Short mmCIF file of C-alpha atoms in Angstrom, two decimals:
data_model
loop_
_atom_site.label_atom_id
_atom_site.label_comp_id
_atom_site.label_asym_id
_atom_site.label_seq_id
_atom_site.Cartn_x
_atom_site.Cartn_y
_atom_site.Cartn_z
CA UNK A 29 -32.43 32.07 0.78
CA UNK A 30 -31.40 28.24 0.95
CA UNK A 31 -30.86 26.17 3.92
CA UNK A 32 -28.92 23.07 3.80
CA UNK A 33 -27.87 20.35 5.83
CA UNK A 34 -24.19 18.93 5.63
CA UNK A 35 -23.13 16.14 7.33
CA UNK A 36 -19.60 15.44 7.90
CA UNK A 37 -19.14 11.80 8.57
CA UNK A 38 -15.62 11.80 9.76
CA UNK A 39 -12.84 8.88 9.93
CA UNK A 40 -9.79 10.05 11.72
CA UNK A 41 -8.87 13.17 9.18
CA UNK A 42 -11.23 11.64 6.29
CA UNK A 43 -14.92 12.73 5.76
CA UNK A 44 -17.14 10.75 3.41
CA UNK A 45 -17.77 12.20 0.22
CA UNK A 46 -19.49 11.28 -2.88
CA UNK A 47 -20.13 11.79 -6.74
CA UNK A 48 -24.01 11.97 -7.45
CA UNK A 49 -25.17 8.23 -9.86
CA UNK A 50 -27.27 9.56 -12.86
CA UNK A 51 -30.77 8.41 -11.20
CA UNK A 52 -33.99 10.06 -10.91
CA UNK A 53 -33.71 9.04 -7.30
CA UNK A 54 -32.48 12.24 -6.26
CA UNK A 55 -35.51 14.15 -6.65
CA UNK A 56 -37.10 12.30 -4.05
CA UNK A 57 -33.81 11.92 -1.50
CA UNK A 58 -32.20 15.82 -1.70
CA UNK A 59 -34.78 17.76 -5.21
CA UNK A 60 -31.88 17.82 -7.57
CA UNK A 61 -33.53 17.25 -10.71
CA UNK A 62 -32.05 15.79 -13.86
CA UNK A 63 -29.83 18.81 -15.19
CA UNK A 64 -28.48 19.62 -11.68
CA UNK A 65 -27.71 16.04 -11.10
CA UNK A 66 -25.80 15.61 -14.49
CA UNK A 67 -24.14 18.77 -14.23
CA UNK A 68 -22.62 18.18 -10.46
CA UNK A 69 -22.24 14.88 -11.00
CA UNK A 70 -18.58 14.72 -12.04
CA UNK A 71 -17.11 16.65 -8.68
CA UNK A 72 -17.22 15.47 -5.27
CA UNK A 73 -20.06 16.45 -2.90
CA UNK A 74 -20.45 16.06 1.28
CA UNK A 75 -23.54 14.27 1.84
CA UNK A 76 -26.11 17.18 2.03
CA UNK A 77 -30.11 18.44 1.51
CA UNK A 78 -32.36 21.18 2.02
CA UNK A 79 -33.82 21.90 4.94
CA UNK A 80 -37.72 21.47 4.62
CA UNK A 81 -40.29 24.17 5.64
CA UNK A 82 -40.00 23.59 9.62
CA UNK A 83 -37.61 20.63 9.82
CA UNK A 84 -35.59 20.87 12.70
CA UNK A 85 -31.82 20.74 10.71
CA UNK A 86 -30.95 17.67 13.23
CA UNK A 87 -33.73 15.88 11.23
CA UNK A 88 -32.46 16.56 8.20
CA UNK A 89 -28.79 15.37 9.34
CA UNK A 90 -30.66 12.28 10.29
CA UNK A 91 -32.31 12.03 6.76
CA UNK A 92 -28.68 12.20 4.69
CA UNK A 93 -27.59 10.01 7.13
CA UNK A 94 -29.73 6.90 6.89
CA UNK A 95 -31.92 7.66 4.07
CA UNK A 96 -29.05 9.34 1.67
CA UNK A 97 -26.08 7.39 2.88
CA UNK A 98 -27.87 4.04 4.87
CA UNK A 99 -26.00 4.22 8.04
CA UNK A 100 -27.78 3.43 10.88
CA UNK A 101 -26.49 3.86 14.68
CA UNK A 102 -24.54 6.78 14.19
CA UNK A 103 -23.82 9.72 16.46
CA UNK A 104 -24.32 13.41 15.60
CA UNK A 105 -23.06 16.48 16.94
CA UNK A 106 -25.04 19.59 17.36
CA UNK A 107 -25.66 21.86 14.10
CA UNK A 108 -23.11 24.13 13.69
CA UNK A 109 -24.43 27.72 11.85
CA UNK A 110 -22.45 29.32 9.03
CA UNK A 111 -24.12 32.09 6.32
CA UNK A 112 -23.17 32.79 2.89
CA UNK A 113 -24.06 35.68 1.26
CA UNK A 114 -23.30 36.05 -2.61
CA UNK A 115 -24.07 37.44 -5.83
CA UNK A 116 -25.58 34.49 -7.99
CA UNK A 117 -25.33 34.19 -11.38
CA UNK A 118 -29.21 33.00 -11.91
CA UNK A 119 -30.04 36.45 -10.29
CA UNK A 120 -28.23 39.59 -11.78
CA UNK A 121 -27.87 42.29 -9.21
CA UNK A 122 -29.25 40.21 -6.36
CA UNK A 123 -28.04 39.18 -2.94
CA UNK A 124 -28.92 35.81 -2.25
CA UNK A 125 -28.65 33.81 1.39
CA UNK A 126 -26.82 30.07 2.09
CA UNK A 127 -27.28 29.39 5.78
CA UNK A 128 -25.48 26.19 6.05
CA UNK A 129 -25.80 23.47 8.87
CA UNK A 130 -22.68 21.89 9.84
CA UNK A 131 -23.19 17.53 11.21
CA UNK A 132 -20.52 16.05 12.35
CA UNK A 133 -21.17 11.95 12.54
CA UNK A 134 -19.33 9.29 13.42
CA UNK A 135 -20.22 6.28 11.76
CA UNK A 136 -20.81 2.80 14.90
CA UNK A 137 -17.91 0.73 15.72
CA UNK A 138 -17.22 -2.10 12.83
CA UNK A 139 -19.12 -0.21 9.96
CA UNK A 140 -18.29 -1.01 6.58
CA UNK A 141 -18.49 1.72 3.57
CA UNK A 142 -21.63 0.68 1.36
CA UNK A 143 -22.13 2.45 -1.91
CA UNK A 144 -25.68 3.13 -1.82
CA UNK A 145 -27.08 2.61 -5.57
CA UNK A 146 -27.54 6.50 -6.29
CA UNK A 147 -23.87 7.07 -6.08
CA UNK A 148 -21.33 6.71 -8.57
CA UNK A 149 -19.19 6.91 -6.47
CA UNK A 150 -18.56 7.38 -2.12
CA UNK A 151 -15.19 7.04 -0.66
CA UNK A 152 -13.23 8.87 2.23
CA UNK A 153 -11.41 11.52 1.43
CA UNK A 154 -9.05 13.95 2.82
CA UNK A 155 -10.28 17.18 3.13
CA UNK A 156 -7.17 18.96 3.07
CA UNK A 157 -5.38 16.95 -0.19
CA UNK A 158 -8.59 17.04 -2.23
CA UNK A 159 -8.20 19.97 -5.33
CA UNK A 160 -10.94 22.38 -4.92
CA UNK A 161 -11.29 21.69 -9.33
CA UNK A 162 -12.22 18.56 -7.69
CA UNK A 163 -15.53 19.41 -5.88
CA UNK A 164 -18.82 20.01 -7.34
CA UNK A 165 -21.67 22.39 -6.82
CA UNK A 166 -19.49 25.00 -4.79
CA UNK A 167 -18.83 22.42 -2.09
CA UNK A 168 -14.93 23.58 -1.86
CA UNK A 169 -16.12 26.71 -0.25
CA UNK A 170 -18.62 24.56 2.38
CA UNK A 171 -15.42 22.20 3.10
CA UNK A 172 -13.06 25.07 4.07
CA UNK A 173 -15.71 27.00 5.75
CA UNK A 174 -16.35 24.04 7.77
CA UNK A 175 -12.43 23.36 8.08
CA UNK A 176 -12.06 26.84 9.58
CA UNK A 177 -15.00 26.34 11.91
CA UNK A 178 -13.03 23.17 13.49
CA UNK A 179 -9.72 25.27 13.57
CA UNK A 180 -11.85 27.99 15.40
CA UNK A 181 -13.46 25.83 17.60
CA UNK A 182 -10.55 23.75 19.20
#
């Protein structure tokens, strides 16, 4: 079982996302190692981690936010709970576990989009016109699970 952190910083009907920089770096902000890294690193991603043995996922939110991303002052909504349960390819047979937490942030007034160093790339994006060939690491199924949520929820 894996659970991750997503957080949704949202611009009107764009949410930030970004293609992972080839740089060790990411072991020490989210553990994707080298081969994970290069492999994803072509598709777009939402800003995201593990949770750590008994974080708090609000923590974690907080983490991607100004560690991962470097925005400071922004505001957060309450996690948001959604499970996936699938057959993975690493483990024949098996059932494994996603329970993904959903962040909505709002970046502070006059903000200006900073590409930290360990992206190649971070831009807004439209959920909704972005390809799901487009994404990387899955996160196609996390943006329209989270998409539904919002149409759920309003």
């Amino acid at each position: 079982m894996c659970l991750s952190t997503f957080l949704f910083v949202r611009r009107g009907p764009k949410i930030l996302l970004g293609k992972y920089g080839d740089t060790p770096k990411w072991e020490e902000l989210a553990g994707l190692d080298a081969t994970r890294r290069q492999t994803h690193s072509k598709g777009w991603t939402i800003p995201a981690r593990q949770v750590k043995f008994g974080e708090d996922p609000r923590d974690a939110a907080r983490h991607v936010g100004e560690v991962i991303l470097g925005i400071r002052g922004m505001t957060y909504s309450e996690p948001r709970v959604e499970v996936d349960l699938y057959h993975p390819s690493w483990a024949p047979g098996r059932l494994h576990y996603d329970v993904w937490f959903f962040v909505d942030a709002a970046p502070p007034k006059g903000w200006t989009l900073k590409v930290p160093p360990w992206y190649a790339e971070l831009a807004w994006q439209d959920p909704r016109r972005v390809p799901d060939e487009a994404y990387a690491r899955g996160h196609q199924d996390v943006v329209a699970r989270w998409r539904a949520a919002r149409r759920r929820t309003r």
